[in-house]
Amino acid sequence: MKLYTRTGDQGQTGLYGADRVSKAHPRVEAYGTVDELNSALGLARAHASGDATLDADLEYLQNALFDVGADLATRPGTSYEKNLVRMDAEDVAYLEAMIDRYQEAAPPFTGFVHPGGTPAAAALQLARAVARRAERDVIRLLDTEEANAQVQVYLNRVSDLLFIMARAVNARSGLSEEAWTVKKRR
């Protein structure tokens, strides 16, 4: 089987369930940004080598993001729903438990900090920003057609998790974070 199919050469793509839509459709934008987020997590994993717990948690997130993408690529009410598991409140609760665990390893939050620090923390912060964009894309999708609203909540928690993971990674490395300094007004 060849990698290229030429079926998308006219700017259309197939959703799970054979519906053809524009590659600029809000649903495709949403799952495309989730795919970008998954790639950003791969970069974070590459920088986090040696931290088995972080690597396992990021691997979990990467697998979950494939579920998110499948959820977004499948319109509700199609017969293809039986082939996937929709994101739900249990998935959100699992992330909240992870957030709580990482928060114990991070310094108390006192305000905005510059994204950066170790290469792993910087990559996690970049992934966090992509997660926020994915969440916005899902909100735009929800404004135009039916989709699983739990995906938006899930992505909101993913961004929170990535933020606290970055802070914990920096703390474990002994790096203090640079706080946002409000510009003095003239």
PDB file of N, CA and C in Angstrom, residues 51 54 98-99 101-107 118 121 124-125 161-175 177:
ATOM      1  N   ASP A  51      13.897  10.276  32.987  1.00  0.00           N
ATOM      2  CA  ASP A  51      12.838  10.444  33.988  1.00  0.00           C
ATOM      3  C   ASP A  51      11.720   9.475  33.630  1.00  0.00           C
ATOM      4  N   LEU A  54       7.966  10.597  34.340  1.00  0.00           N
ATOM      5  CA  LEU A  54       7.507  11.598  33.379  1.00  0.00           C
ATOM      6  C   LEU A  54       7.298  10.961  32.014  1.00  0.00           C
ATOM      7  N   MET A  98      -3.334  13.289  38.257  1.00  0.00           N
ATOM      8  CA  MET A  98      -1.955  13.498  37.815  1.00  0.00           C
ATOM      9  C   MET A  98      -1.497  14.920  38.149  1.00  0.00           C
ATOM     10  N   ILE A  99      -2.367  15.904  37.927  1.00  0.00           N
ATOM     11  CA  ILE A  99      -2.037  17.298  38.247  1.00  0.00           C
ATOM     12  C   ILE A  99      -1.701  17.420  39.721  1.00  0.00           C
ATOM     13  N   ARG A 101      -0.605  15.165  41.736  1.00  0.00           N
ATOM     14  CA  ARG A 101       0.671  14.490  42.015  1.00  0.00           C
ATOM     15  C   ARG A 101       1.852  15.372  41.615  1.00  0.00           C
ATOM     16  N   TYR A 102       1.787  15.981  40.454  1.00  0.00           N
ATOM     17  CA  TYR A 102       2.891  16.843  40.004  1.00  0.00           C
ATOM     18  C   TYR A 102       2.949  18.142  40.805  1.00  0.00           C
ATOM     19  N   GLN A 103       1.799  18.602  41.261  1.00  0.00           N
ATOM     20  CA  GLN A 103       1.796  19.841  42.037  1.00  0.00           C
ATOM     21  C   GLN A 103       2.555  19.676  43.347  1.00  0.00           C
ATOM     22  N   GLU A 104       2.554  18.475  43.897  1.00  0.00           N
ATOM     23  CA  GLU A 104       3.317  18.214  45.116  1.00  0.00           C
ATOM     24  C   GLU A 104       4.817  18.367  44.888  1.00  0.00           C
ATOM     25  N   ALA A 105       5.267  18.162  43.659  1.00  0.00           N
ATOM     26  CA  ALA A 105       6.702  18.231  43.349  1.00  0.00           C
ATOM     27  C   ALA A 105       7.136  19.607  42.856  1.00  0.00           C
ATOM     28  N   ALA A 106       6.189  20.525  42.723  1.00  0.00           N
ATOM     29  CA  ALA A 106       6.499  21.864  42.202  1.00  0.00           C
ATOM     30  C   ALA A 106       6.426  22.884  43.333  1.00  0.00           C
ATOM     31  N   PRO A 107       7.146  23.991  43.190  1.00  0.00           N
ATOM     32  CA  PRO A 107       7.042  25.039  44.208  1.00  0.00           C
ATOM     33  C   PRO A 107       5.651  25.667  44.179  1.00  0.00           C
ATOM     34  N   THR A 118      14.741  23.839  31.834  1.00  0.00           N
ATOM     35  CA  THR A 118      15.409  22.722  31.171  1.00  0.00           C
ATOM     36  C   THR A 118      14.793  22.524  29.789  1.00  0.00           C
ATOM     37  N   ALA A 121      11.387  20.964  30.249  1.00  0.00           N
ATOM     38  CA  ALA A 121      10.370  21.902  30.737  1.00  0.00           C
ATOM     39  C   ALA A 121       9.951  22.878  29.640  1.00  0.00           C
ATOM     40  N   LEU A 124       7.669  21.066  27.358  1.00  0.00           N
ATOM     41  CA  LEU A 124       6.352  20.902  27.990  1.00  0.00           C
ATOM     42  C   LEU A 124       5.556  22.200  27.932  1.00  0.00           C
ATOM     43  N   GLN A 125       6.222  23.330  28.120  1.00  0.00           N
ATOM     44  CA  GLN A 125       5.526  24.619  28.033  1.00  0.00           C
ATOM     45  C   GLN A 125       5.038  24.879  26.600  1.00  0.00           C
ATOM     46  N   LEU A 161      -2.003  20.254  33.230  1.00  0.00           N
ATOM     47  CA  LEU A 161      -1.040  19.198  33.569  1.00  0.00           C
ATOM     48  C   LEU A 161       0.332  19.507  32.988  1.00  0.00           C
ATOM     49  N   LEU A 162       0.386  19.934  31.744  1.00  0.00           N
ATOM     50  CA  LEU A 162       1.676  20.226  31.118  1.00  0.00           C
ATOM     51  C   LEU A 162       2.372  21.390  31.807  1.00  0.00           C
ATOM     52  N   PHE A 163       1.598  22.375  32.244  1.00  0.00           N
ATOM     53  CA  PHE A 163       2.167  23.508  32.975  1.00  0.00           C
ATOM     54  C   PHE A 163       2.822  23.040  34.276  1.00  0.00           C
ATOM     55  N   ILE A 164       2.099  22.225  35.046  1.00  0.00           N
ATOM     56  CA  ILE A 164       2.641  21.800  36.343  1.00  0.00           C
ATOM     57  C   ILE A 164       3.758  20.771  36.155  1.00  0.00           C
ATOM     58  N   MET A 165       3.691  19.977  35.085  1.00  0.00           N
ATOM     59  CA  MET A 165       4.802  19.064  34.791  1.00  0.00           C
ATOM     60  C   MET A 165       6.080  19.857  34.542  1.00  0.00           C
ATOM     61  N   ALA A 166       5.983  20.918  33.747  1.00  0.00           N
ATOM     62  CA  ALA A 166       7.158  21.753  33.453  1.00  0.00           C
ATOM     63  C   ALA A 166       7.724  22.345  34.735  1.00  0.00           C
ATOM     64  N   ARG A 167       6.867  22.822  35.610  1.00  0.00           N
ATOM     65  CA  ARG A 167       7.331  23.408  36.868  1.00  0.00           C
ATOM     66  C   ARG A 167       8.013  22.349  37.735  1.00  0.00           C
ATOM     67  N   ALA A 168       7.435  21.139  37.775  1.00  0.00           N
ATOM     68  CA  ALA A 168       8.026  20.064  38.580  1.00  0.00           C
ATOM     69  C   ALA A 168       9.376  19.635  38.007  1.00  0.00           C
ATOM     70  N   VAL A 169       9.486  19.565  36.677  1.00  0.00           N
ATOM     71  CA  VAL A 169      10.750  19.197  36.043  1.00  0.00           C
ATOM     72  C   VAL A 169      11.827  20.218  36.397  1.00  0.00           C
ATOM     73  N   ASN A 170      11.489  21.490  36.317  1.00  0.00           N
ATOM     74  CA  ASN A 170      12.468  22.521  36.682  1.00  0.00           C
ATOM     75  C   ASN A 170      12.857  22.422  38.153  1.00  0.00           C
ATOM     76  N   ALA A 171      11.882  22.192  39.018  1.00  0.00           N
ATOM     77  CA  ALA A 171      12.167  22.089  40.453  1.00  0.00           C
ATOM     78  C   ALA A 171      13.081  20.899  40.734  1.00  0.00           C
ATOM     79  N   ARG A 172      12.819  19.758  40.117  1.00  0.00           N
ATOM     80  CA  ARG A 172      13.660  18.574  40.319  1.00  0.00           C
ATOM     81  C   ARG A 172      15.078  18.801  39.807  1.00  0.00           C
ATOM     82  N   SER A 173      15.210  19.676  38.827  1.00  0.00           N
ATOM     83  CA  SER A 173      16.533  19.982  38.269  1.00  0.00           C
ATOM     84  C   SER A 173      17.246  21.085  39.039  1.00  0.00           C
ATOM     85  N   GLY A 174      16.568  21.631  40.054  1.00  0.00           N
ATOM     86  CA  GLY A 174      17.169  22.682  40.858  1.00  0.00           C
ATOM     87  C   GLY A 174      17.121  24.054  40.215  1.00  0.00           C
ATOM     88  N   LEU A 175      16.325  24.217  39.179  1.00  0.00           N
ATOM     89  CA  LEU A 175      16.210  25.513  38.514  1.00  0.00           C
ATOM     90  C   LEU A 175      15.063  26.316  39.115  1.00  0.00           C
ATOM     91  N   GLU A 177      12.388  29.336  38.704  1.00  0.00           N
ATOM     92  CA  GLU A 177      11.684  29.918  37.563  1.00  0.00           C
ATOM     93  C   GLU A 177      11.815  31.434  37.569  1.00  0.00           C
TER      94      GLU A 177
END
